[in-house]
Coordinates of C-alpha atoms and ligand atoms in Angstrom, one line a residue:
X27 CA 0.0 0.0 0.0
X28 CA 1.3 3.1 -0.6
X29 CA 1.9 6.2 2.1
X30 CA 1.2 10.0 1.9
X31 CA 4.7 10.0 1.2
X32 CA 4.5 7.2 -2.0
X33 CA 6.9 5.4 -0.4
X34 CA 5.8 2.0 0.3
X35 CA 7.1 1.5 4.3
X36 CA 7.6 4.9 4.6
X37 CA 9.1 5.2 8.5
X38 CA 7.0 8.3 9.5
X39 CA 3.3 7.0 8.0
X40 CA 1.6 3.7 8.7
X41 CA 2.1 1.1 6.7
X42 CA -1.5 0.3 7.0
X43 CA -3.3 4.0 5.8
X44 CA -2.7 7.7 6.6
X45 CA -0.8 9.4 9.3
X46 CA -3.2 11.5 10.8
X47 CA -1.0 14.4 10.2
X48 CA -0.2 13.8 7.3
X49 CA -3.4 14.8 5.9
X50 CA -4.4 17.9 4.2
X51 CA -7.6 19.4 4.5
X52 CA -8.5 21.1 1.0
X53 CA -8.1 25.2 1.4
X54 CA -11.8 25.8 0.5
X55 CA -12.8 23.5 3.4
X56 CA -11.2 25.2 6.6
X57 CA -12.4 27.7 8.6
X58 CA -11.1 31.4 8.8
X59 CA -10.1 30.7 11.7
X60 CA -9.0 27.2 13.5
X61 CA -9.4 28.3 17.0
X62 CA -12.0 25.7 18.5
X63 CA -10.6 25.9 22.3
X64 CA -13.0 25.6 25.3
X65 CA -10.7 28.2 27.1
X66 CA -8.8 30.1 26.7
X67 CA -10.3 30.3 23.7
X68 CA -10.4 32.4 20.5
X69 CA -9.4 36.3 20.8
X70 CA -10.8 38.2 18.1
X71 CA -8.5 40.2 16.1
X72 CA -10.1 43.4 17.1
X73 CA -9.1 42.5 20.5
X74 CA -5.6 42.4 19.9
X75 CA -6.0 45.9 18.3
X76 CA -7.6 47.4 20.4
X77 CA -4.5 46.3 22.9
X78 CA -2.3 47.8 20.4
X79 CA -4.2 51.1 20.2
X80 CA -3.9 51.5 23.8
X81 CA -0.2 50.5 23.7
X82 CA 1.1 53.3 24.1
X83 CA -1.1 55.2 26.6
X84 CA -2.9 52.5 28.6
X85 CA -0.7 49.6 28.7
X86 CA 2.5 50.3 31.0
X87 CA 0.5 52.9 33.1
X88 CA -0.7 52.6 36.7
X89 CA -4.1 51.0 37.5
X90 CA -4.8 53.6 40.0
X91 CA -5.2 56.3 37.3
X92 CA -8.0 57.4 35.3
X93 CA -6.7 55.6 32.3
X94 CA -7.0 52.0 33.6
X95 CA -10.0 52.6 36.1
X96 CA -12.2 54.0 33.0
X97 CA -11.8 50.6 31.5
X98 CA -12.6 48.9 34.6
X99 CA -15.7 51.1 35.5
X100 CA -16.4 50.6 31.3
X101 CA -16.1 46.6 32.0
X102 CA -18.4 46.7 35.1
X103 CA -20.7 48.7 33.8
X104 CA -21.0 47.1 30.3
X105 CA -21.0 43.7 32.3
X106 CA -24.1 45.2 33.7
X107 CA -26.0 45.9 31.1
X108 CA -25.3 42.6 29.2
X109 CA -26.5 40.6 32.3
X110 CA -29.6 43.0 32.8
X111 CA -28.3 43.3 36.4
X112 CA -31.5 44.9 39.3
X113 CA -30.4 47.8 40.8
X114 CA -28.2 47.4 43.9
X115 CA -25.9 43.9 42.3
X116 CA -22.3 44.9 42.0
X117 CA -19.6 43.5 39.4
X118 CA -16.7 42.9 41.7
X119 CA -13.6 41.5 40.1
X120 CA -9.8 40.6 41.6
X121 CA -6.8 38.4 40.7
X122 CA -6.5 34.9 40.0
X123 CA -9.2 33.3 38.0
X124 CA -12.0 31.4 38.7
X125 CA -9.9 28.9 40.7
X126 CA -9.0 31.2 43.5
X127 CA -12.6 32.1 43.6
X128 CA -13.0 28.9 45.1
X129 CA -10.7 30.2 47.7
X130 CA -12.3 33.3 48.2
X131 CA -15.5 32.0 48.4
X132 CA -14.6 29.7 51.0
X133 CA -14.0 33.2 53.2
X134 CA -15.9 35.6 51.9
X135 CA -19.3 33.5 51.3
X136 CA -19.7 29.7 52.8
X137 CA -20.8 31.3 56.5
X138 CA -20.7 27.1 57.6
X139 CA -22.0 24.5 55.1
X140 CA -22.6 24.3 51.4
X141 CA -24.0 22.1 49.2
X142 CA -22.5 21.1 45.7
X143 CA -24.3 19.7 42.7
X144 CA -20.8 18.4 41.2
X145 CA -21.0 16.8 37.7
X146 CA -17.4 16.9 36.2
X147 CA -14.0 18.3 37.0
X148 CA -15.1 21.9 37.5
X149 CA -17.7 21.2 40.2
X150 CA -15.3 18.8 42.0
X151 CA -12.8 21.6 42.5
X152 CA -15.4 24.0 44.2
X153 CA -16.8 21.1 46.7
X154 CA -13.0 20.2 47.8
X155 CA -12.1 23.3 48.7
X156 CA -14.8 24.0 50.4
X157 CA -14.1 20.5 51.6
X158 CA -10.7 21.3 53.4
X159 CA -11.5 24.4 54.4
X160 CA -10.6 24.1 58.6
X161 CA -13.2 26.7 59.5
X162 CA -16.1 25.5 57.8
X163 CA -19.0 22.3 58.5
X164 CA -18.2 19.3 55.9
X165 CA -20.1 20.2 52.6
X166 CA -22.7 18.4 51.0
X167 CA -22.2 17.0 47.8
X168 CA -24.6 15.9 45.5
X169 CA -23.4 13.6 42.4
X170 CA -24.1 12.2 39.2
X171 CA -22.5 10.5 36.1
X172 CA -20.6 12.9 33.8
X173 CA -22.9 13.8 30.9
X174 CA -26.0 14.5 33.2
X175 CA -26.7 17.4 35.9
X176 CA -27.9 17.0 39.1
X177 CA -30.2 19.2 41.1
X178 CA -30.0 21.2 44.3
X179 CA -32.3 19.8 47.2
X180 CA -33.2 22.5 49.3
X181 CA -32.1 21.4 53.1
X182 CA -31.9 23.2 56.6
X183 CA -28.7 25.1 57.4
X184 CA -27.4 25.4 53.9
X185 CA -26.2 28.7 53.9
X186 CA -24.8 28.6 49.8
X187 CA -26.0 26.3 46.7
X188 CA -23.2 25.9 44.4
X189 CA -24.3 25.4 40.9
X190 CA -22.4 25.7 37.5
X191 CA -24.0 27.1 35.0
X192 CA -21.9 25.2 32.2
X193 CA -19.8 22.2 33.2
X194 CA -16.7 22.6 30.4
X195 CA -15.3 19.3 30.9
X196 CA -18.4 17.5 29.8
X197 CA -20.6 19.8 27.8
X198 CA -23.8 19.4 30.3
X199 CA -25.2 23.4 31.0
X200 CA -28.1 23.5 34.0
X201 CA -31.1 26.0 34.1
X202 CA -30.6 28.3 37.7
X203 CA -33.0 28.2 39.6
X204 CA -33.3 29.0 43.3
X205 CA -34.4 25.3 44.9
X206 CA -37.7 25.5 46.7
X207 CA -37.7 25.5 50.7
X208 CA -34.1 26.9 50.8
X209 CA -33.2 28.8 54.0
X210 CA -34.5 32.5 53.3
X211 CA -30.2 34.1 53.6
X212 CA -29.3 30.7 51.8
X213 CA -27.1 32.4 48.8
X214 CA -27.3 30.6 44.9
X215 CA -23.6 30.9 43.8
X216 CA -23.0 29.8 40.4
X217 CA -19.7 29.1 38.9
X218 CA -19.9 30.5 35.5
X219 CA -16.5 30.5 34.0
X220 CA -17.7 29.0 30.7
X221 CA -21.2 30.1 30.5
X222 CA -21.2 34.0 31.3
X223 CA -21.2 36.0 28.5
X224 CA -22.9 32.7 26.4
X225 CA -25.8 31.3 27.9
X226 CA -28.8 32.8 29.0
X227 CA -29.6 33.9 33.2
X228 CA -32.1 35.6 35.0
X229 CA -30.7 37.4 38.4
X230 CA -33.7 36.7 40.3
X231 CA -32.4 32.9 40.5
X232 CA -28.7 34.4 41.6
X233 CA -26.8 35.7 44.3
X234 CA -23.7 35.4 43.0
X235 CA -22.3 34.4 39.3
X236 CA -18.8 34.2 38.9
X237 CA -16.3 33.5 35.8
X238 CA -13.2 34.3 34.6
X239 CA -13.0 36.1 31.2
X240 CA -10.4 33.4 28.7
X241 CA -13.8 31.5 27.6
X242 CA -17.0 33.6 26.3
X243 CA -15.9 37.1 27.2
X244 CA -12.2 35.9 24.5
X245 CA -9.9 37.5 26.7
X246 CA -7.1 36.6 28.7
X247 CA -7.0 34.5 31.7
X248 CA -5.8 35.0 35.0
X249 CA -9.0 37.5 35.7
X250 CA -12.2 36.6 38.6
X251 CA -15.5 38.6 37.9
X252 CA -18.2 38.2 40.3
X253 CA -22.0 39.7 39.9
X254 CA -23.2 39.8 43.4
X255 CA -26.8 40.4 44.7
X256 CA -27.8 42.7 47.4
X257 CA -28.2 39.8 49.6
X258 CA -24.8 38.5 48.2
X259 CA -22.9 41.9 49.4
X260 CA -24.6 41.6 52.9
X261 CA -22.8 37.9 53.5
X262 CA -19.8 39.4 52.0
X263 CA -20.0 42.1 54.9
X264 CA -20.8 40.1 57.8
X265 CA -18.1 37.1 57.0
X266 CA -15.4 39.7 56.6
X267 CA -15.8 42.0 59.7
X268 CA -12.5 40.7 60.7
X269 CA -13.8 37.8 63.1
X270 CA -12.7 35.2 60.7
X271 CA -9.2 35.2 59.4
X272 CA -8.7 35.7 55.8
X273 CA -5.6 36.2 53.4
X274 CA -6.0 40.2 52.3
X275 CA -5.6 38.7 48.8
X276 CA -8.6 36.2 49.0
X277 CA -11.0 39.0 51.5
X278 CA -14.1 39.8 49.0
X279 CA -14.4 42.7 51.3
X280 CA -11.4 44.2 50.3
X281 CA -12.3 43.3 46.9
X282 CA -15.8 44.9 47.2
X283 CA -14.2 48.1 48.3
X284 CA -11.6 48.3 44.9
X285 CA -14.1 47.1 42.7
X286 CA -16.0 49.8 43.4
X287 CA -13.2 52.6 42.9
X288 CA -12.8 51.0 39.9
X289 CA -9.7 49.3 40.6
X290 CA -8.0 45.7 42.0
X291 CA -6.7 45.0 45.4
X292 CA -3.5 44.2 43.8
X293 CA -2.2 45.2 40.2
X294 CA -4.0 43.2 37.3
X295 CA -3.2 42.3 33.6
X296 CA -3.9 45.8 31.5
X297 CA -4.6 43.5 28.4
X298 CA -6.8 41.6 30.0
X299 CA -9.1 44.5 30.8
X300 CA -8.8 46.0 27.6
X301 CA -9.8 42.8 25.5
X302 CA -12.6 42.1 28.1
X303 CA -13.9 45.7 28.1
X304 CA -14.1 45.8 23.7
X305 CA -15.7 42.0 23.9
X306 CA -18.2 43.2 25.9
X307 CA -18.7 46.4 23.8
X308 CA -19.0 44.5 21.0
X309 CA -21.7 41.9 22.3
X310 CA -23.6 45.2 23.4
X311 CA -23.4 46.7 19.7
X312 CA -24.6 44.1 18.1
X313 CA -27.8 43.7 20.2
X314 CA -26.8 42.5 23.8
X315 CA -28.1 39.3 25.2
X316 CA -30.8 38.5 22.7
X317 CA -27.6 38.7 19.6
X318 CA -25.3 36.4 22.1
X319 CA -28.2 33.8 22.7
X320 CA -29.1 33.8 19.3
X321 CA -25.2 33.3 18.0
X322 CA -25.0 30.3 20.1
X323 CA -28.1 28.8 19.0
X324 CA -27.1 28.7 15.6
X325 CA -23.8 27.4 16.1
X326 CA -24.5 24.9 18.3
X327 CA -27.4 23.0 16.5
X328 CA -24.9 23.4 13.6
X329 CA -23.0 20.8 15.4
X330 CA -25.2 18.9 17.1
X331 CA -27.7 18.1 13.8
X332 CA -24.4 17.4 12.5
X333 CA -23.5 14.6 14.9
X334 CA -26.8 13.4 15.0
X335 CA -26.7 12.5 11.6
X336 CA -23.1 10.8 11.3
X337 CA -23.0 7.2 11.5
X338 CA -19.7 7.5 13.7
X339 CA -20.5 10.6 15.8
X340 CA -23.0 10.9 18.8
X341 CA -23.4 13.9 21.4
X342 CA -22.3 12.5 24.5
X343 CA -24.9 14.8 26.4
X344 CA -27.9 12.5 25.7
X345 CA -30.9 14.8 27.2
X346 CA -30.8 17.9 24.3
X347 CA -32.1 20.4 27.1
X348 CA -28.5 20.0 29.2
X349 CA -26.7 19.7 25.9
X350 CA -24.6 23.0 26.1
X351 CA -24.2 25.7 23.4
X352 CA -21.2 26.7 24.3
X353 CA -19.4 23.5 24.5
X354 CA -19.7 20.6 22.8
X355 CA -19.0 17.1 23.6
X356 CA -19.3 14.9 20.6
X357 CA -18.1 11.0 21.2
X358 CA -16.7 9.0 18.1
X359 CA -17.1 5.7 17.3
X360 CA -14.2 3.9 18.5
X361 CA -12.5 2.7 15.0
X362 CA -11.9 6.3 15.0
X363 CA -9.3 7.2 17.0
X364 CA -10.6 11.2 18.3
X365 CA -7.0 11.4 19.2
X366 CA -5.7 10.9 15.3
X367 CA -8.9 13.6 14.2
X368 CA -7.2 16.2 16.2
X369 CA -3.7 15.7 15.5
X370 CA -5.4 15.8 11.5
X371 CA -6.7 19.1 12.4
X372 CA -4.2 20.6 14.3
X373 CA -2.0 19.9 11.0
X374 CA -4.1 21.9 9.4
X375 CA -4.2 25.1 11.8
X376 CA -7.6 23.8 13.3
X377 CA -6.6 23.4 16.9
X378 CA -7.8 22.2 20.7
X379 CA -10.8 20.0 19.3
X380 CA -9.6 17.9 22.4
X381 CA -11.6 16.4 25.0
X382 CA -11.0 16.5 28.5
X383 CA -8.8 14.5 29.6
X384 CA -9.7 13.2 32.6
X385 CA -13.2 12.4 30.8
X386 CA -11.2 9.8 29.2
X387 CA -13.5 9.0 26.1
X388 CA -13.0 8.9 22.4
X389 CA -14.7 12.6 22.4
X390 CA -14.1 15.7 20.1
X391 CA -14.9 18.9 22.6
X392 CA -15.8 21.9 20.9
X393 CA -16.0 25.9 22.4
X394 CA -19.0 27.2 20.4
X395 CA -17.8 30.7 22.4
X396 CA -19.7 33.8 21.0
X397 CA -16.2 34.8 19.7
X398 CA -16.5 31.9 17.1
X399 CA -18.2 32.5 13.7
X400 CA -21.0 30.3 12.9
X401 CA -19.9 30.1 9.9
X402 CA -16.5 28.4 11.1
X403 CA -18.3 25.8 13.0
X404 CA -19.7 24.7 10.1
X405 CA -16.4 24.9 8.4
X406 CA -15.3 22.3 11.2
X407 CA -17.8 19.7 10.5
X408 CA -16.4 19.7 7.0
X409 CA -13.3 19.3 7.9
X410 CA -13.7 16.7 10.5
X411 CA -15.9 14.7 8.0
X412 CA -13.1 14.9 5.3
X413 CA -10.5 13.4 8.2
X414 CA -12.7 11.1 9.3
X415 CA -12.6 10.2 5.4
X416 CA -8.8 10.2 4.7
X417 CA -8.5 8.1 8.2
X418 CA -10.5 5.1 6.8
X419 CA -9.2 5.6 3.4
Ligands
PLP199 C1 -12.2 27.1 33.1 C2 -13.1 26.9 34.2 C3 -12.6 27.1 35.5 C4 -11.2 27.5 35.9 O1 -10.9 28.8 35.5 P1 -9.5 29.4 35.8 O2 -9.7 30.8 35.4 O3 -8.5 28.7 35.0 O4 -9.3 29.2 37.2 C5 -13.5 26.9 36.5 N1 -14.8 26.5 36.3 C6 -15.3 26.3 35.0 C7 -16.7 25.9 34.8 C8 -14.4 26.5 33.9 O5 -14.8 26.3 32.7

């Protein structure tokens, strides 16, 4: 048989077909832009200008200056418009991505005992931290399979029901809702690292949704945004009256007080702010949440009729209602290697179409990010059906 190569035994292709990158995807086939990454995820070009137009006046200057704390009152403010926010919720935002959230939520919102709906890697993280934490009552922790949600069960002395919105490791997004016969502080704090900015919320079920912005807001990470309620703000108060111990660097009161004078505890990434601020601007020009929701509609049942109607491709996310459209989970059939599609694509300049790996299936995961064209998606499914092709040829 002969090799990509047309040398029979060829030592870099199989003997018995193609090297996966080997393969080249015809011109007319790929997308403008390859970036398929569930975070971080594709930056827009005009981000990166807009960067560069502020290189020489923004970037390099102090964050305690009118300069940088335009942007950030320009971030918080377009960040409440875009979610709609009730009068009296504050955007409050510090250092160290959603992951030290965790952290700081563990101070500055758990008062004693949480509950955690944890279906994938994500949710895990939240309920051991909360887990260890010395000063607070075990958590409890409420599981299911990966592909599937579960739901909150409203129970005495749960002070804070920790949801996420969008679990990125398996593609499985969950309605908020407040659950029913909740204690009337208990506090509804959603992670929403993947989600904000994508899918569609309603504050009223909320206290508190957090995220950072390298996923649908196409920034940079390294970032934590949190919208908090009214009732969020008053926890945040009495938990960090200085009666419990807390790192200055993790205290959401401290972080309260900067965020409102437009600034960060501690010095952030200029970039960031800047690419956050002009993706938010340009959700908002183009028509807000109804434009976002809409985007994502369209590009995810792009991929998911697309799956449905391969022989060799399934969405993994069985119940279309949790199916996410930001994130796509799509398993293959095992005599195709998911591992050999991406390292076809990634030949090609059509990158991080990798599942999760602790998921450990033979799964293509796809960010459907508002970022993304519509247009590319469906560019992808070309592509990964002309792989899929060459593979068996
Ligand atoms: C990416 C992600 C995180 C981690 O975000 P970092 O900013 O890297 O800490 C947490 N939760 C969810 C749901 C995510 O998608």
């Amino acid at each position: 048989m002969s090799t990509p190569h047309g040398v029979a035994g060829c030592s870099c292709c199989h003997p018995w077909g193609v090297e996966a990158s080997h393969i080249t995807i015809p011109t007319d086939l790929l997308p403008a832009d390859g970036r398929f990454g569930c975070g971080p995820s594709k930056v827009r070009a005009e981000q990166i200008d807009a960067v560069a137009s502020l290189g020489r006046s923004v970037m390099g200057t102090s964050h305690r200056q009118a300069p940088v704390k335009n942007i950030v009152a320009s971030v918080r403010s377009g960040l409440s418009e875009l979610f709609g926010l009730p009068d009296g919720w504050e955007i409050v935002l510090g250092n160290g991505g959603s992951t030290v959230f965790w952290d700081v939520a563990t101070f500055g919102l758990i008062r004693e005992r949480s509950q955690h709906l944890v279906f994938g890697e994500f949710s895990s993280k939240f309920a051991e931290a909360a887990a260890s934490a010395p000063h607070l009552g075990q958590p409890e922790v409420i599981r299911c399979e990966p592909g599937d949600h579960p739901d909150p069960i409203a129970a005495m002395g749960i002070d804070v029901y920790a949801l996420t919105h969008n679990e990125t490791s398996t593609g499985v997004a969950m309605d908020l809702r407040r659950p029913q016969g909740a204690d009337a502080d208990a506090l509804v704090v959603v992670d929403a690292t993947s989600a904000a900015g994508g899918l569609a919320w309603r504050p009223s079920d909320v206290d508190v949704y957090y995220f950072a912005p390298q996923k649908s807001f196409a920034s940079d990470g390294g970032l934590w945004l949190a919208a908090c309620s009214p009732e969020a703000l008053d926890r945040i108060n009495e938990l960090t009256d200085g009666r419990r111990w807390c790192p200055a660097s993790l205290d959401l009161g401290i972080a309260v007080s900067n965020s409102t004078q437009q600034q960060t505890y501690n010095t952030p990434a200029l970039a960031t702010l800047i690419m956050l601020d002009n993706q938010v601007n340009w959700m908002l020009h183009n028509g807000g949440a109804a434009w976002v929701a809409e985007r994502v509609a369209r590009s995810s049942s792009t991929v998911y009729d697309w799956a449905t109607t391969r022989e060799w491709a399934t969405p993994f996310v069985s119940d279309p209602s949790k199916r996410s459209k930001v994130v796509a989970t799509i398993d293959l059939d095992d005599a195709i290697p998911a591992g050999d599609v991406c390292a076809a694509l990634r030949a090609n300049g059509v990158v991080d179409t990798d599942s999760y790996r602790k998921l450990g299936r033979n799964q293509l995961r796809i960010g459907m990010f508002p970022a993304v064209d519509p247009d590319d998606l469906a560019a992808l499914t070309g592509c990964i059906d002309y792989v899929v092709e060459a593979l068996a040829s």
